[in-house]
Amino acid sequence: MKLKLALLFTIFSYTCIFSQNPEIKQPEFLQYQQSKWVDSIMQDLSPRERIAQLFMIPAYSNRDQTHVNSVLELIEKEKIGGLIFMQGDPESQLKLMNTYQLISEVPLIGATDAEWGLGMRLQNTINFPYEMALGAIQGEDLIFEMGQEIARQLKRVGLHMNFAPVVDVNNNPDNPVINYRSFGEDKMNVVRKGIAYMQGMQSENLMTTAKHFPGHGDTDTDSHYDLPQINHKRTRLDSLEIYPFKKLIEAGITGVMIAHLDIPELDSTGMPSTLSKPIVTELLKNELGFQGLIVTDAMNMKGVTKGNDPGIVDKDAILAGNDLIEFTEDVPKAIDEIEKAIKQGLISQKEIDARCRKILAAKQWVGLDHYQPGKLENLDKEINNGQARLILQKLTEASLTVLKNENQLIPIQKLDQVKMASVSIGVDQKSHFQKSLDWYGKVKHFQLPVDASEKLIDSVKAKLKGYNVNIIGLHDFSIRPQNILKISEELKNFITEMSSEDNTIFAIFKNPYVLNDLENIENSNVLIEAYQDSPLTEEMVAQLIFGGVGAKGRLPVSIGDKFKAGYGLDLEGGLRFQYTVPEAAGMDSEILYKGIDSLVKQAIDARAIPGAQILVAKDEKIVFYKSYGFQSYTDTIAVENEDIYDLASITKISSTLPLVMQLYDEGKFDLNASIDDYLPYFKNSNKEGIPFRQILAHQGRLQPWIPYWKTTLRNNGSFKWNTFQKDSSARFPLKISDDLWLHRNYKKKIYSAIKKIPLEKEAKYKYSGLAFYLLPEIVERLTNESPFEEVLYDRIYNKLGATSLTYNPMEKFPISRIVPTENDFFFRHENIHGNVHDEGAIMMGGVSGNAGLFANANDLAKLMQMYVNMGEYGGERFIETSTLEEFTKAPFPDNDNHRGLGFDKPYLEYKGESSNTAKDASMDSFGHTGFTGTMAWADPETNIVYIFLSNRVLPTRDNTRLYQLNTRTNIQQVIYDAIKK
């Protein structure tokens, strides 16, 4: 008896010491255990109902009414304490929680497993990275922010507790259940990340649970199916497995979840840890001093149910010291069994009441003492908000781990000097990774499915020899990134062989442990570990390869003898565009998306345009890139971001002008020189002596345009014989339409017409495109290179990686990617599709400085961003800063001329709806619009690039509704409105 009393005194003293341990920050919710609200609830609960508060049952929002009724029955009859929500969707989840709360006399605590956010359980919600990826991140600030955001999202769908974070140390690569759910093998990294995640959630008054105590990392058995055994000595368990839990307890975590494990060193009876009093009470409560909520792992898992009956096993968990029983399979029986245990003296009602008070205190801390039903309005928008998507992108970027980068192959430089190919392994069609690579340059793509034949592999291998950069993505589209490599030996051999090539970039979208199964992978030139496969990780790795983002991740686990935990290389981003969300550039995504969507819808509904493609970039970040509607009013081909549009007059600032500026840098082009200085056949013409400074500013007295095609007509409406023929020949090689071929020398007649046309009377602003017909030849003469378009591609577009910026797109792209323009009933007498809309440009063979360029918004934006950067992009300088400053300012404002040199600029005074730009566009901004319904604009003051592409001339150029609606400039104003002040 004396021995028993002494032992009890020792245990009591030990508990007191720990409960007063200054190192332990006790959970905040405990302050409410004796609150008025808790007291009032306790008074209203019968002893049996107090037991019921200790139980949580599963609830699904994607099941039928039978399931809902079964939950309602347990709430009404047994007055259970809470629900653990599983699969479903946010709206159904919130509706059900509102219903369940309505009929519950005591507010229910709602919990879920949201280790990586609501996406773990609910459809149409955000999946944040798995903990293995988070373990690669340097620093914890982002993880704290993630914790806050996850807490806000859980609370928004009516939940109050997250069964997270996982703080198991994954020191067993073969672990089938923890693995990618762990922060890694370094216990200190696990502690730092676990505390940050926990503190982020708890800062929003969300209950959290560190799991799976006392440590589930070193197992090769899944406790969902059997009882794993851990055979380590106590010193090892204390120093490793238990260590993170000790530190999170000291940091004030609100809950701890008990694992289903057999740990002989802690309990020699073979009892699962969930049912073990030595583990739950003596170790967790008494030794570690934890006073928060102790939660069981799911009580339907084989690790605890094997050999144990429902109800009885729940009672045993209570006797072991658990406070909250999760996923109880038979609640009434479990309560009955606990009532029996009380009568048998195995546990007292006082102990049950204390645990009930603890649960009620948690309910008060999360705000259930002032419960209000959740609102369904704006639910999706508030869950999938821009800030959450920004956090997700930041986390994904920060996790990317570069393990090899020989010769600094990435980010890829000098796009004009590389010939690139990609291979996606594990897919049978073009992967999102490959589509993302296309954002940056020309890449030839191949795919090798998991069952690729040796013949197919050999075929791809042979084709790759023609490229000097090969990008290989190893994909994994399973729901979870398991440490299993499910590819054929032939594919493994292919990877091994390619690892020896000095021009290969490997991107591994899989669990990092699979690297150990890839022979020679550690010797590859570039090796990137992305930890998991999703559209976002594929996008981010593509951006990393081309310098849109950087990498600072470190391996959270060791990969055999190949790489040790903590290894990784730093890579800087910012070389080229980053593709991200508006919040990354200090913009409001709701304002931006809602504003642009509504204005485009208005234009499409009014049949001002059949569709459009719009891009917004700020701070060299593409924050909006979206296509709308259809290519024409009559077809069903939706506009895609890869589709290319006729740019019309945007050609002026996109083709000849950048080359002219380069030549100005080289001292070969003089703004004070005139046309006749470069084209001698203009001497003695009325254009002689007019300086280009005035011509480019549209006050050189040149006529606006010449209807060249009309001069080829006879009085009877037929074409002159020496101009057009119905069939092609050596003399008539230029195709205008299927039955209209132009004379090879007609370009000279165009030049002659420009030479002869009278001048305007006054040197004042009057828009003219005539000089831009001549500039390509001037460029050829000054560079001693031809043809002009090759000069343009070599000097500008190829270096930018602007692969869709092109003349005569039918020579490079399928017709399906080219958006049609006008139905021409007066010149070509056909639907214009694949050829330039401008009559003068088509009569120049499709290549003119006035019109003729086609592009998608993405590639045009690269050129405009180079302008915003004052001549630099992708690590290359194209044009000197001083030159761009000269060309983008208005040289003749005193003459009431707002134009720059080639560039359009805002009116000198804002004229409301009739202005050419938005009210908030700065006076330093510049760009151009196009007749086909296009606009490209840059604002260096706010570092904004705005591209609007449409085909408003379909079916006829007489369709001016786009102008009447002022859609382009109204959208531009939305962009400025979206900038957070």
Coordinates of N, CA, C and O in Angstrom, one line a residue, residues 59-61 68 71-72 75 83 85 89-110 154-160 368 370-377 379:
A59 N -18.5 12.2 -41.6 CA -19.6 12.8 -42.4 C -19.0 13.1 -43.8 O -17.9 13.6 -43.9
Y60 N -19.9 12.7 -44.7 CA -19.5 12.9 -46.1 C -20.5 13.9 -46.8 O -21.7 13.8 -46.5
S61 N -20.1 14.7 -47.6 CA -21.0 15.6 -48.3 C -21.3 15.2 -49.7 O -21.9 16.0 -50.5
V68 N -26.8 11.0 -44.6 CA -27.1 12.2 -43.9 C -28.0 11.9 -42.7 O -27.8 12.4 -41.5
V71 N -26.2 10.3 -39.8 CA -25.5 11.3 -39.0 C -26.4 12.1 -38.1 O -26.2 12.4 -36.9
L72 N -27.5 12.6 -38.7 CA -28.5 13.3 -37.9 C -29.0 12.6 -36.7 O -29.2 13.1 -35.6
I75 N -26.5 12.6 -34.0 CA -26.4 14.0 -33.3 C -27.6 14.1 -32.4 O -27.5 14.6 -31.3
L83 N -17.8 16.1 -35.7 CA -17.9 15.4 -37.0 C -16.5 15.5 -37.6 O -15.9 16.6 -37.6
F85 N -15.1 15.5 -41.3 CA -15.7 15.5 -42.7 C -14.6 14.9 -43.7 O -13.4 15.1 -43.6
D89 N -17.7 18.5 -51.5 CA -17.3 19.8 -52.1 C -17.7 20.9 -51.2 O -18.5 20.7 -50.2
P90 N -17.1 22.1 -51.3 CA -17.3 23.1 -50.3 C -18.8 23.5 -50.0 O -19.2 23.6 -48.9
E91 N -19.6 23.7 -51.1 CA -20.9 24.1 -50.9 C -21.8 23.1 -50.2 O -22.5 23.4 -49.2
S92 N -21.6 21.8 -50.6 CA -22.4 20.7 -50.0 C -21.9 20.6 -48.5 O -22.7 20.3 -47.6
Q93 N -20.6 20.7 -48.3 CA -20.0 20.6 -47.0 C -20.6 21.6 -46.0 O -21.1 21.3 -44.9
L94 N -20.7 22.9 -46.5 CA -21.1 24.0 -45.6 C -22.6 23.8 -45.4 O -23.1 24.1 -44.3
K95 N -23.4 23.5 -46.4 CA -24.8 23.3 -46.2 C -25.1 22.2 -45.2 O -26.0 22.4 -44.3
L96 N -24.4 21.1 -45.3 CA -24.6 20.0 -44.3 C -24.2 20.4 -42.9 O -24.9 20.1 -41.9
M97 N -23.0 21.1 -42.8 CA -22.6 21.6 -41.5 C -23.6 22.5 -40.9 O -23.9 22.4 -39.7
N98 N -24.2 23.4 -41.7 CA -25.2 24.2 -41.1 C -26.4 23.4 -40.6 O -27.0 23.7 -39.6
T99 N -26.8 22.4 -41.4 CA -27.9 21.5 -41.0 C -27.6 20.8 -39.7 O -28.4 20.7 -38.8
Y100 N -26.4 20.2 -39.7 CA -26.1 19.4 -38.5 C -26.0 20.3 -37.2 O -26.4 20.0 -36.2
Q101 N -25.4 21.5 -37.4 CA -25.4 22.5 -36.3 C -26.8 22.9 -35.8 O -27.0 23.1 -34.6
L102 N -27.7 23.0 -36.7 CA -29.0 23.5 -36.4 C -29.7 22.5 -35.5 O -30.5 23.0 -34.6
I103 N -29.5 21.2 -35.6 CA -30.2 20.3 -34.8 C -29.4 19.8 -33.6 O -29.9 19.0 -32.8
S104 N -28.2 20.3 -33.5 CA -27.3 19.9 -32.4 C -27.5 20.8 -31.2 O -27.4 22.0 -31.3
E105 N -27.8 20.3 -30.0 CA -28.0 21.1 -28.8 C -26.7 21.8 -28.4 O -26.8 23.0 -27.9
V106 N -25.6 21.1 -28.5 CA -24.3 21.7 -28.3 C -23.6 21.9 -29.6 O -23.6 20.9 -30.4
P107 N -23.0 23.0 -29.9 CA -22.4 23.2 -31.2 C -21.3 22.1 -31.4 O -20.6 21.7 -30.5
L108 N -21.3 21.6 -32.6 CA -20.4 20.5 -33.0 C -19.1 21.1 -33.4 O -19.0 22.1 -34.1
I109 N -18.0 20.4 -33.0 CA -16.7 20.7 -33.6 C -16.5 19.9 -34.9 O -16.7 18.7 -34.9
G110 N -16.2 20.7 -35.9 CA -16.0 20.0 -37.2 C -14.5 19.9 -37.5 O -13.7 20.9 -37.4
L154 N -10.7 26.4 -43.9 CA -11.4 25.4 -43.1 C -12.6 26.1 -42.4 O -13.7 25.5 -42.3
K155 N -12.3 27.2 -41.8 CA -13.3 27.9 -41.0 C -14.4 28.4 -42.0 O -15.6 28.4 -41.6
R156 N -14.0 28.7 -43.2 CA -15.1 29.2 -44.2 C -16.1 28.1 -44.5 O -17.2 28.4 -44.9
V157 N -15.7 26.8 -44.4 CA -16.6 25.7 -44.7 C -17.2 25.1 -43.5 O -17.7 24.0 -43.5
G158 N -17.0 25.8 -42.4 CA -17.7 25.4 -41.1 C -16.9 24.5 -40.3 O -17.4 23.8 -39.4
L159 N -15.6 24.4 -40.5 CA -14.7 23.5 -39.7 C -13.9 24.2 -38.7 O -13.6 25.4 -38.8
H160 N -13.4 23.5 -37.7 CA -12.7 24.1 -36.6 C -11.4 23.4 -36.2 O -10.7 24.0 -35.3
L368 N -17.3 28.7 -31.2 CA -18.6 28.1 -31.2 C -19.6 28.6 -30.1 O -20.8 28.3 -30.1
H370 N -20.4 31.5 -29.9 CA -21.2 32.5 -30.6 C -21.4 32.0 -32.1 O -21.2 32.7 -33.0
Y371 N -21.8 30.8 -32.1 CA -22.0 30.2 -33.5 C -23.0 30.9 -34.3 O -24.1 31.3 -33.9
Q372 N -22.6 31.1 -35.6 CA -23.5 31.6 -36.7 C -23.4 30.7 -37.9 O -22.3 30.2 -38.2
P373 N -24.5 30.4 -38.5 CA -24.4 29.5 -39.7 C -23.5 30.1 -40.8 O -23.4 31.3 -40.9
G374 N -22.8 29.3 -41.5 CA -21.9 29.8 -42.5 C -22.7 30.2 -43.7 O -23.7 29.7 -44.1
K375 N -22.2 31.3 -44.4 CA -22.9 31.9 -45.5 C -22.4 31.2 -46.8 O -21.2 31.0 -47.0
L376 N -23.3 30.9 -47.7 CA -22.9 30.3 -49.0 C -22.5 31.3 -50.0 O -21.8 30.9 -51.0
E377 N -22.9 32.6 -49.9 CA -22.5 33.6 -50.8 C -21.0 33.7 -51.0 O -20.3 33.8 -50.0
L379 N -18.7 31.7 -51.6 CA -17.9 30.7 -51.0 C -16.8 30.3 -51.9 O -15.6 30.3 -51.4

